Short mmCIF file of C-alpha atoms and ligand atoms in Angstrom, two decimals:
data_model
loop_
_atom_site.label_atom_id
_atom_site.label_comp_id
_atom_site.label_asym_id
_atom_site.label_seq_id
_atom_site.Cartn_x
_atom_site.Cartn_y
_atom_site.Cartn_z
CA MET A 30 13.28 9.04 20.07
CA LYS A 31 11.22 9.38 17.76
CA LYS A 32 12.05 12.35 14.56
CA PRO A 33 10.18 15.09 14.31
CA ARG A 34 6.42 15.87 12.51
CA GLY A 35 6.33 15.78 8.68
CA VAL A 36 8.47 13.81 7.69
CA HIS A 37 9.19 10.38 7.28
CA ASP A 38 11.43 7.56 6.66
CA ILE A 39 11.79 4.72 3.51
CA LEU A 40 12.28 1.67 4.47
CA PRO A 41 13.71 -1.11 2.70
CA GLY A 42 10.07 -2.58 1.53
CA GLU A 43 9.00 1.03 0.13
CA VAL A 44 12.28 1.98 -0.88
CA GLU A 45 12.29 -0.27 -4.38
CA ARG A 46 9.30 1.88 -5.47
CA TRP A 47 10.89 4.78 -5.41
CA GLN A 48 14.35 3.03 -6.99
CA HIS A 49 11.24 2.04 -9.39
CA LEU A 50 9.84 5.69 -9.72
CA GLU A 51 13.63 6.94 -10.10
CA GLY A 52 13.61 4.76 -13.34
CA VAL A 53 11.31 5.44 -14.81
CA ILE A 54 12.60 9.07 -14.84
CA ARG A 55 16.04 8.80 -15.18
CA GLU A 56 14.78 6.78 -18.70
CA LEU A 57 12.52 9.42 -19.75
CA THR A 58 14.34 11.62 -19.41
CA ARG A 59 17.26 10.21 -21.57
CA VAL A 60 15.20 9.55 -24.10
CA TYR A 61 13.49 12.82 -24.18
CA GLY A 62 17.57 14.83 -23.96
CA TYR A 63 17.54 16.02 -20.18
CA ARG A 64 20.82 15.70 -18.46
CA GLU A 65 20.20 16.23 -14.21
CA ILE A 66 22.02 18.64 -11.44
CA ARG A 67 21.86 18.25 -7.97
CA THR A 68 22.53 21.47 -5.93
CA PRO A 69 21.89 21.75 -2.64
CA VAL A 70 19.10 21.57 -0.05
CA PHE A 71 20.26 24.39 1.61
CA GLU A 72 20.27 28.09 -0.16
CA PHE A 73 20.64 31.74 0.74
CA THR A 74 16.90 33.11 1.90
CA GLU A 75 17.75 35.35 -0.29
CA LEU A 76 17.32 33.12 -3.53
CA PHE A 77 14.20 32.13 -2.27
CA GLN A 78 12.32 35.72 -1.69
CA ARG A 79 13.31 36.42 -4.73
CA GLY A 80 13.57 33.76 -7.08
CA VAL A 81 9.81 32.06 -5.44
CA GLY A 82 8.44 36.00 -3.98
CA GLU A 83 8.08 36.62 -0.15
CA GLU A 84 4.22 37.20 -1.28
CA THR A 85 4.17 33.66 -2.10
CA ASP A 86 3.40 31.08 0.47
CA ILE A 87 5.55 29.28 0.23
CA VAL A 88 8.23 31.70 1.56
CA ALA A 89 6.36 34.22 3.64
CA LYS A 90 4.96 31.56 5.78
CA GLU A 91 6.45 27.93 5.14
CA MET A 92 10.22 28.40 4.87
CA TYR A 93 12.81 26.45 7.38
CA SER A 94 14.91 29.37 7.06
CA PHE A 95 17.98 29.73 10.45
CA PRO A 96 20.89 31.95 10.31
CA ASP A 97 24.67 29.77 10.10
CA ARG A 98 26.89 30.26 12.20
CA ARG A 99 28.28 34.05 10.90
CA GLY A 100 24.56 35.86 11.19
CA ARG A 101 24.44 34.70 7.43
CA SER A 102 20.29 33.71 6.57
CA LEU A 103 20.13 29.79 4.76
CA SER A 104 17.14 27.55 3.79
CA LEU A 105 16.20 24.30 3.22
CA ARG A 106 14.85 25.00 -1.01
CA PRO A 107 11.58 25.14 -0.64
CA GLU A 108 11.11 23.71 -4.26
CA GLY A 109 13.47 23.52 -6.97
CA THR A 110 12.82 25.90 -9.56
CA ALA A 111 15.35 29.09 -8.49
CA PRO A 112 18.22 26.88 -6.81
CA VAL A 113 18.23 25.41 -10.57
CA VAL A 114 18.31 29.50 -11.77
CA ARG A 115 20.94 30.32 -9.60
CA ALA A 116 23.12 27.21 -10.66
CA PHE A 117 22.26 28.33 -14.27
CA ILE A 118 23.20 32.54 -13.74
CA GLU A 119 26.29 31.01 -11.08
CA ASN A 120 27.64 28.09 -13.38
CA ASN A 121 28.00 30.18 -17.26
CA LEU A 122 25.43 27.65 -18.72
CA HIS A 123 24.64 30.42 -21.12
CA THR A 124 27.55 29.18 -23.07
CA TRP A 125 26.00 25.63 -23.40
CA PRO A 126 24.18 24.93 -26.34
CA GLN A 127 20.83 26.11 -25.24
CA PRO A 128 17.97 25.52 -24.89
CA VAL A 129 20.04 23.55 -21.97
CA LYS A 130 17.58 20.72 -20.33
CA LEU A 131 18.19 19.41 -16.87
CA TYR A 132 15.96 17.26 -14.71
CA TYR A 133 16.43 17.07 -10.57
CA THR A 134 14.93 14.60 -8.31
CA GLY A 135 15.25 15.66 -4.65
CA PRO A 136 13.51 16.34 -1.16
CA MET A 137 12.12 19.62 -0.17
CA PHE A 138 10.94 21.30 3.29
CA ARG A 139 8.09 23.09 3.52
CA TYR A 140 6.49 24.61 7.39
CA ASP A 141 3.27 23.44 6.90
CA ARG A 142 0.96 21.79 8.49
CA PRO A 143 0.31 18.16 8.26
CA GLN A 144 -1.85 16.48 6.13
CA ALA A 145 -2.67 14.21 4.06
CA TRP A 146 -0.94 14.81 1.31
CA ARG A 147 0.85 17.41 2.91
CA TYR A 148 3.93 16.66 4.54
CA ARG A 149 6.94 19.48 5.70
CA GLN A 150 9.83 17.04 4.20
CA PHE A 151 9.17 15.81 0.86
CA HIS A 152 10.00 14.83 -3.14
CA GLN A 153 10.23 16.44 -6.57
CA PHE A 154 10.85 15.39 -9.68
CA GLY A 155 11.59 19.03 -12.50
CA VAL A 156 12.41 19.54 -15.64
CA GLU A 157 13.57 23.08 -16.21
CA VAL A 158 14.54 24.00 -18.82
CA PHE A 159 17.01 27.04 -20.24
CA GLY A 160 17.36 29.22 -23.34
CA SER A 161 14.31 29.05 -25.73
CA ALA A 162 10.80 30.92 -26.24
CA ASP A 163 9.31 28.40 -28.80
CA PRO A 164 6.02 26.80 -27.68
CA ALA A 165 7.32 23.70 -28.41
CA VAL A 166 9.33 23.49 -25.67
CA ASP A 167 6.09 24.73 -23.56
CA ALA A 168 4.65 21.44 -24.75
CA GLU A 169 7.22 19.09 -24.24
CA VAL A 170 7.48 19.95 -21.33
CA ILE A 171 4.38 19.00 -20.30
CA ALA A 172 4.63 15.59 -23.17
CA LEU A 173 7.30 14.73 -21.24
CA LEU A 174 5.15 14.80 -17.46
CA MET A 175 2.31 13.15 -19.20
CA GLU A 176 4.36 10.18 -20.29
CA PHE A 177 5.20 9.89 -17.10
CA TYR A 178 2.34 9.21 -15.34
CA GLU A 179 1.71 6.69 -17.80
CA ARG A 180 4.84 4.33 -17.36
CA ILE A 181 3.71 4.21 -14.20
CA GLY A 182 0.76 3.56 -14.93
CA LEU A 183 -1.12 6.16 -13.53
CA LYS A 184 -4.39 7.29 -14.77
CA GLU A 185 -7.79 9.16 -14.26
CA LEU A 186 -5.70 12.01 -14.61
CA THR A 187 -6.31 15.88 -15.68
CA LEU A 188 -3.95 18.39 -17.53
CA GLU A 189 -5.23 22.06 -17.25
CA ILE A 190 -3.49 24.67 -18.92
CA ASN A 191 -4.63 27.87 -19.15
CA SER A 192 -2.17 31.07 -19.95
CA VAL A 193 -1.47 34.11 -16.45
CA GLY A 194 0.52 36.28 -19.39
CA CYS A 195 3.27 38.46 -19.54
CA ALA A 196 3.91 41.63 -17.18
CA GLU A 197 1.86 43.67 -20.42
CA CYS A 198 -0.35 41.64 -20.44
CA ARG A 199 -1.20 42.52 -16.53
CA ALA A 200 -1.16 46.59 -16.85
CA ASP A 201 -4.74 45.63 -16.99
CA LEU A 202 -5.50 42.78 -15.60
CA THR A 203 -4.16 43.49 -11.97
CA GLY A 204 -6.60 46.61 -12.05
CA ALA A 205 -9.89 44.48 -13.32
CA LEU A 206 -9.82 42.28 -10.52
CA ARG A 207 -8.83 44.88 -8.16
CA ASN A 208 -11.58 45.67 -8.66
CA TYR A 209 -14.03 43.07 -9.76
CA PHE A 210 -12.51 42.30 -5.91
CA THR A 211 -12.73 45.50 -4.20
CA SER A 212 -16.22 45.43 -5.24
CA ARG A 213 -16.46 42.57 -3.50
CA LEU A 214 -14.34 43.10 -0.26
CA LYS A 215 -17.40 41.57 2.24
CA GLU A 216 -17.31 37.96 0.59
CA LEU A 217 -13.93 37.09 0.52
CA CYS A 218 -11.49 34.96 2.84
CA ARG A 219 -8.47 36.64 5.60
CA ASP A 220 -6.27 35.96 3.53
CA CYS A 221 -7.67 36.64 0.14
CA ARG A 222 -8.43 40.97 1.47
CA ALA A 223 -4.88 41.08 2.22
CA ARG A 224 -3.56 39.49 -1.22
CA LEU A 225 -5.42 41.49 -3.08
CA GLY A 226 -3.64 45.13 -2.87
CA ARG A 227 -0.21 42.96 -3.48
CA ASN A 228 -1.26 40.14 -5.48
CA PRO A 229 -4.15 40.51 -7.03
CA LEU A 230 -4.20 37.10 -9.74
CA ARG A 231 -3.22 35.02 -6.60
CA LEU A 232 -6.92 35.64 -5.47
CA LEU A 233 -8.13 33.45 -8.86
CA ASP A 234 -6.71 30.57 -7.38
CA CYS A 235 -8.01 30.64 -3.87
CA LYS A 236 -9.62 27.38 -2.68
CA GLU A 237 -11.99 28.34 0.15
CA GLU A 238 -15.57 28.06 -1.66
CA LYS A 239 -16.66 31.44 -1.57
CA CYS A 240 -14.00 33.01 -2.90
CA ARG A 241 -13.82 30.21 -5.40
CA GLY A 242 -17.26 31.01 -6.41
CA LEU A 243 -16.51 35.04 -7.29
CA ALA A 244 -13.08 34.03 -9.25
CA ARG A 245 -15.53 32.08 -10.93
CA GLU A 246 -17.48 35.25 -12.40
CA ALA A 247 -13.70 37.46 -12.03
CA PRO A 248 -11.61 38.70 -14.77
CA VAL A 249 -9.75 35.67 -16.25
CA PRO A 250 -5.47 36.30 -17.85
CA LEU A 251 -6.81 35.09 -21.15
CA GLN A 252 -8.60 38.09 -21.81
CA PHE A 253 -6.32 40.82 -21.17
CA LEU A 254 -3.83 38.20 -22.90
CA CYS A 255 -1.26 40.85 -25.72
CA SER A 256 -0.85 39.34 -29.27
CA ARG A 257 2.42 37.51 -28.28
CA CYS A 258 0.87 35.36 -24.88
CA GLU A 259 -2.38 34.53 -27.26
CA ALA A 260 -0.62 33.88 -30.08
CA HIS A 261 1.66 31.39 -27.72
CA PHE A 262 -0.90 29.48 -26.52
CA GLN A 263 -2.23 28.91 -29.05
CA ALA A 264 0.96 27.20 -30.07
CA VAL A 265 1.14 25.65 -26.44
CA LEU A 266 -2.61 23.47 -27.13
CA LYS A 267 -1.95 23.11 -30.93
CA GLU A 268 0.88 21.94 -30.70
CA LEU A 269 -0.55 18.88 -27.65
CA GLU A 270 -3.22 18.47 -30.01
CA THR A 271 -0.83 16.99 -32.58
CA LEU A 272 0.77 14.78 -29.71
CA ASN A 273 -2.29 14.01 -28.90
CA ILE A 274 -2.93 14.78 -25.22
CA GLY A 275 -6.23 15.85 -23.67
CA TYR A 276 -6.20 18.74 -21.59
CA ALA A 277 -9.27 21.24 -20.40
CA ILE A 278 -8.35 25.04 -20.12
CA ASN A 279 -9.07 26.09 -16.69
CA PRO A 280 -8.69 30.27 -16.77
CA CYS A 281 -8.66 30.55 -12.48
CA LEU A 282 -5.26 28.30 -12.70
CA VAL A 283 -2.50 30.74 -11.81
CA ARG A 284 -0.25 28.71 -9.52
CA GLY A 285 1.13 29.71 -6.08
CA LEU A 286 4.09 31.13 -7.73
CA ASP A 287 4.90 34.62 -8.21
CA TYR A 288 7.02 33.05 -11.45
CA TYR A 289 4.78 32.54 -14.17
CA THR A 290 4.37 33.77 -16.92
CA GLY A 291 2.09 32.32 -20.17
CA THR A 292 2.01 28.39 -19.70
CA ALA A 293 1.10 28.03 -16.42
CA PHE A 294 -0.68 23.72 -15.70
CA GLU A 295 -1.47 21.38 -12.97
CA VAL A 296 -2.42 17.08 -12.93
CA THR A 297 -4.63 16.14 -10.77
CA VAL A 298 -6.46 12.85 -10.16
CA LEU A 299 -9.44 12.68 -9.57
CA ASP A 300 -10.74 11.64 -6.63
CA ALA A 301 -8.25 12.75 -4.44
CA GLY A 302 -9.34 15.68 -2.46
CA ALA A 303 -7.96 18.95 -1.74
CA GLN A 304 -4.81 18.49 -2.43
CA ASN A 305 -5.37 16.42 -5.60
CA ALA A 306 -2.95 18.01 -7.18
CA LEU A 307 0.71 15.64 -8.89
CA GLY A 308 2.31 17.88 -10.52
CA GLY A 309 1.98 21.18 -12.62
CA GLY A 310 4.94 23.79 -13.49
CA GLY A 311 5.49 26.45 -16.78
CA ARG A 312 6.99 28.93 -18.28
CA TYR A 313 9.04 31.86 -16.23
CA ASP A 314 10.66 34.18 -19.19
CA ASN A 315 11.87 36.55 -16.57
CA LEU A 316 13.13 35.03 -13.55
CA VAL A 317 17.03 34.16 -14.27
CA GLU A 318 17.01 37.34 -14.62
CA THR A 319 15.01 38.30 -11.59
CA CYS A 320 17.65 36.16 -10.38
CA GLY A 321 20.54 38.33 -11.31
CA GLY A 322 21.10 36.94 -15.82
CA ARG A 323 20.74 37.53 -18.25
CA PRO A 324 17.37 37.99 -19.85
CA THR A 325 16.19 33.47 -20.83
CA PRO A 326 13.86 31.55 -21.63
CA GLY A 327 12.88 29.09 -19.34
CA VAL A 328 9.76 26.83 -18.49
CA GLY A 329 10.25 23.61 -16.31
CA PHE A 330 7.12 21.87 -13.69
CA ALA A 331 8.42 19.71 -10.78
CA VAL A 332 6.00 16.52 -9.49
CA GLY A 333 5.87 15.28 -6.27
CA LEU A 334 6.49 12.38 -5.37
CA GLU A 335 4.82 10.69 -2.55
CA ARG A 336 1.55 12.18 -3.76
CA THR A 337 2.63 10.19 -7.45
CA LEU A 338 3.21 7.27 -4.99
CA TYR A 339 -0.18 7.23 -2.14
CA ALA A 340 -2.19 7.97 -6.06
CA LEU A 341 -0.61 4.63 -7.68
CA GLU A 342 -1.55 2.94 -4.44
CA GLN A 343 -5.47 4.32 -4.53
CA GLN A 344 -5.88 2.96 -7.96
CA GLY A 345 -4.33 -0.86 -6.93
CA VAL A 346 -0.78 -0.13 -9.14
CA LYS A 347 0.72 -2.45 -8.29
CA LEU A 348 4.62 -1.86 -8.84
CA PRO A 349 7.56 -3.79 -7.99
CA GLY A 350 8.17 -4.79 -4.35
CA ALA A 351 12.11 -5.88 -3.15
CA ALA A 352 14.52 -8.50 -5.44
CA SER A 353 14.42 -11.37 -3.86
CA LEU A 354 17.75 -13.32 -2.61
CA GLU A 355 18.96 -15.56 -5.91
CA ALA A 356 20.82 -17.39 -3.58
CA PHE A 357 21.10 -18.69 -0.01
CA VAL A 358 24.84 -20.39 0.84
CA ALA A 359 24.21 -23.10 3.88
CA THR A 360 26.67 -25.13 5.01
CA ALA A 361 26.67 -28.81 6.92
CA GLY A 362 30.63 -29.46 8.90
CA GLU A 363 33.30 -27.42 9.02
CA VAL A 364 34.94 -28.56 5.17
CA ALA A 365 32.32 -27.21 4.63
CA ALA A 366 31.92 -23.61 6.36
CA ALA A 367 36.05 -23.69 5.46
CA LYS A 368 34.76 -23.29 1.44
CA LEU A 369 31.88 -21.11 3.12
CA SER A 370 33.55 -17.31 1.60
CA GLY A 371 34.61 -19.52 -2.45
CA VAL A 372 31.52 -20.15 -3.35
CA LEU A 373 30.05 -17.20 -2.04
CA ARG A 374 32.39 -14.56 -3.66
CA LEU A 375 32.01 -17.05 -6.96
CA LEU A 376 27.67 -15.95 -7.51
CA ARG A 377 28.91 -12.82 -7.14
CA GLU A 378 31.13 -12.10 -9.14
CA ALA A 379 28.62 -13.67 -11.61
CA GLY A 380 26.38 -11.38 -10.69
CA ILE A 381 23.68 -13.75 -8.55
CA ALA A 382 22.69 -12.33 -5.36
CA ALA A 383 24.00 -14.28 -3.22
CA ASP A 384 23.66 -14.62 0.82
CA ARG A 385 24.54 -16.28 4.28
CA ASP A 386 23.79 -17.39 8.01
CA TYR A 387 26.04 -15.20 10.22
CA THR A 388 24.70 -16.91 13.58
CA GLY A 389 25.57 -19.89 13.98
CA ARG A 390 22.06 -21.34 12.47
CA GLY A 391 22.04 -25.10 11.92
CA LEU A 392 21.57 -26.62 8.31
CA LYS A 393 18.11 -26.73 9.00
CA GLY A 394 17.61 -23.40 11.08
CA GLN A 395 19.89 -22.45 7.75
CA LEU A 396 17.36 -23.87 5.68
CA LYS A 397 14.18 -21.71 7.23
CA GLN A 398 16.22 -18.50 7.22
CA ALA A 399 17.02 -19.54 3.27
CA HIS A 400 12.95 -19.91 2.90
CA ARG A 401 12.11 -16.50 4.72
CA ARG A 402 14.91 -14.89 2.70
CA SER A 403 12.91 -16.46 -0.13
CA ALA A 404 15.75 -17.57 -2.13
CA ARG A 405 15.22 -18.74 -5.41
CA TRP A 406 17.77 -21.65 -4.74
CA VAL A 407 19.79 -22.90 -1.89
CA VAL A 408 23.03 -24.29 -2.83
CA ILE A 409 23.89 -26.50 -0.05
CA LEU A 410 27.69 -27.11 1.37
CA GLY A 411 27.97 -30.39 3.35
CA ASP A 412 31.21 -33.20 3.80
CA GLU A 413 29.92 -36.08 1.71
CA GLU A 414 29.04 -34.24 -1.41
CA LEU A 415 32.89 -32.11 -0.76
CA SER A 416 34.74 -35.43 -0.29
CA ARG A 417 33.04 -36.17 -3.64
CA GLY A 418 34.60 -33.00 -4.40
CA ASN A 419 30.70 -31.76 -5.28
CA MET A 420 27.71 -29.84 -3.86
CA ALA A 421 23.91 -29.93 -3.68
CA VAL A 422 22.21 -27.83 -5.35
CA ARG A 423 17.72 -27.04 -5.28
CA ASP A 424 15.62 -24.65 -7.04
CA MET A 425 12.81 -23.10 -4.87
CA ASP A 426 9.92 -22.89 -7.41
CA THR A 427 10.03 -25.79 -8.51
CA GLY A 428 11.75 -28.40 -6.71
CA GLU A 429 14.84 -29.16 -8.85
CA GLN A 430 17.88 -30.53 -7.20
CA ALA A 431 21.54 -31.62 -8.43
CA GLU A 432 24.89 -32.81 -7.11
CA LEU A 433 27.13 -30.66 -9.04
CA PRO A 434 30.93 -29.89 -9.25
CA GLU A 435 32.23 -25.98 -8.04
CA THR A 436 33.18 -25.44 -11.89
CA GLU A 437 29.40 -26.14 -12.97
CA LEU A 438 27.69 -23.75 -10.49
CA VAL A 439 27.78 -20.77 -11.99
CA ARG A 440 26.97 -21.87 -15.02
CA TRP A 441 23.55 -24.43 -14.10
CA LEU A 442 22.06 -20.97 -11.87
CA ARG A 443 22.41 -19.68 -14.97
CA THR A 444 20.24 -21.67 -17.19
CA ARG A 445 18.16 -21.57 -15.03
CA GLN A 446 18.50 -17.24 -14.03
CA SER A 447 15.83 -16.40 -16.67
CA LYS A 448 12.79 -16.46 -15.38
CA THR A 449 14.33 -13.84 -12.42
CA ASP A 450 15.77 -11.90 -15.18
CA VAL A 451 11.97 -11.08 -17.12
CA LEU A 452 10.35 -11.03 -13.82
CA VAL A 453 13.12 -7.68 -12.89
CA LYS A 454 13.30 -6.02 -16.54
CA ASP A 455 8.35 -6.94 -16.93
CA TYR A 456 8.62 -3.38 -14.83
P1 AMP B 523 4.19 23.02 -6.12
O1 AMP B 523 6.13 23.59 -6.06
O2 AMP B 523 4.18 23.86 -4.55
O3 AMP B 523 3.95 23.64 -8.06
O4 AMP B 523 4.51 22.09 -6.25
C1 AMP B 523 4.17 21.10 -6.48
C2 AMP B 523 3.97 19.76 -6.36
O5 AMP B 523 4.86 19.13 -5.54
C3 AMP B 523 2.70 19.25 -6.44
O6 AMP B 523 1.85 19.06 -7.40
C4 AMP B 523 2.34 18.24 -5.14
O7 AMP B 523 2.59 17.04 -5.74
C5 AMP B 523 4.20 18.02 -4.66
N1 AMP B 523 3.83 19.31 -3.45
C6 AMP B 523 3.81 20.48 -2.37
N2 AMP B 523 4.19 20.64 -1.81
C7 AMP B 523 4.01 19.58 -0.49
C8 AMP B 523 4.14 18.85 0.66
N3 AMP B 523 3.93 20.53 1.50
N4 AMP B 523 4.00 17.78 0.95
C9 AMP B 523 4.46 17.05 -0.64
N5 AMP B 523 3.80 17.02 -1.26
C10 AMP B 523 3.82 18.51 -2.47
#
């Protein structure tokens, strides 16, 4: 049996890297005051059609949608914001102290052509803040994102930022974009020709080289911002400067989702080719209302974790590998074998990662196994030592050996455990 294309197994050895990212995410969101939300991996298709937008690539081309047994259309979530918005409305989170600051991590699903950096099941970490239109919240979300990258050790990042304006700003912009691109119709790619009627803003963001050239000369949202959007944008930039966060204004940045209003941002990593976006987000002040809730401003981001790990690897950043076994308990003789489970339990209860052989190996085989498992200590229960009421213990790092009674074992290991502790805490 083979797995479908575009999905991955994450095996022990690699999973520690994921756990490390997850640890950073948990700690970072804690200090910023965000609480975790877990939503289902499938929702009614309509949520994404309304929330993400029927015209977006994600919804139009990339959703895993299927009828359930009663014929209702369900979809595997292609992104996390619409489900969190649905949960916010459905669970009346507007009654909680505002703003409500949430984060999530989990798998997303998009039926895209699998290629480097693009998978059909991938994982995102995202945050969403509801209930405040303060530009300081936009800046906080961006600060959290940049601190995430900093804490995991990723470098050579560019934060691009833009404002796509509100509905009021867009009325004039849309007309201007249509005029401009209609006059250059022949030079556009097929997708852009199709988008022009429905969503001309998206033409600014096309990845095709010829369209990018045209986009550079096109009218852009910044030229059409109303005074409120302009003030908001300037306030976000000022706050970023206060926080010492470098940014580049990219007037063509609009992002692929329809729900953004005002601030839009994206983080890219140098030298990663076309799929170099690591994460991005923005403000979506109309989304809660669009999805059936009362008007509630919102802002958030999503980060692709596979791409983040890949970028870390490319930059040679070392992440913690598997934590090795601490103690391997080996036995020689029948009296010893009867004592084994008691000693193991003692160690495990004391918080020492301990294991044993289960395949009937002789003492030599067990010691070999301890070495293969990189055990720091080997505890040997031999009939001879046991007849003196003792057991043997050997520190594989230092070569130190001792013969001790069972009552001394945990203390002996603990006094030497500090080195292992530091290794674990170091990351
Ligand atoms: P988006 O929701 O499209 O803004 O994506 C946010 C982030 O998720 C991107 O910057 C990527 O890091 C990641 N991402 C999006 N689509 C994929 C995919 N098909 N495979 C892997 N990562 C993805």
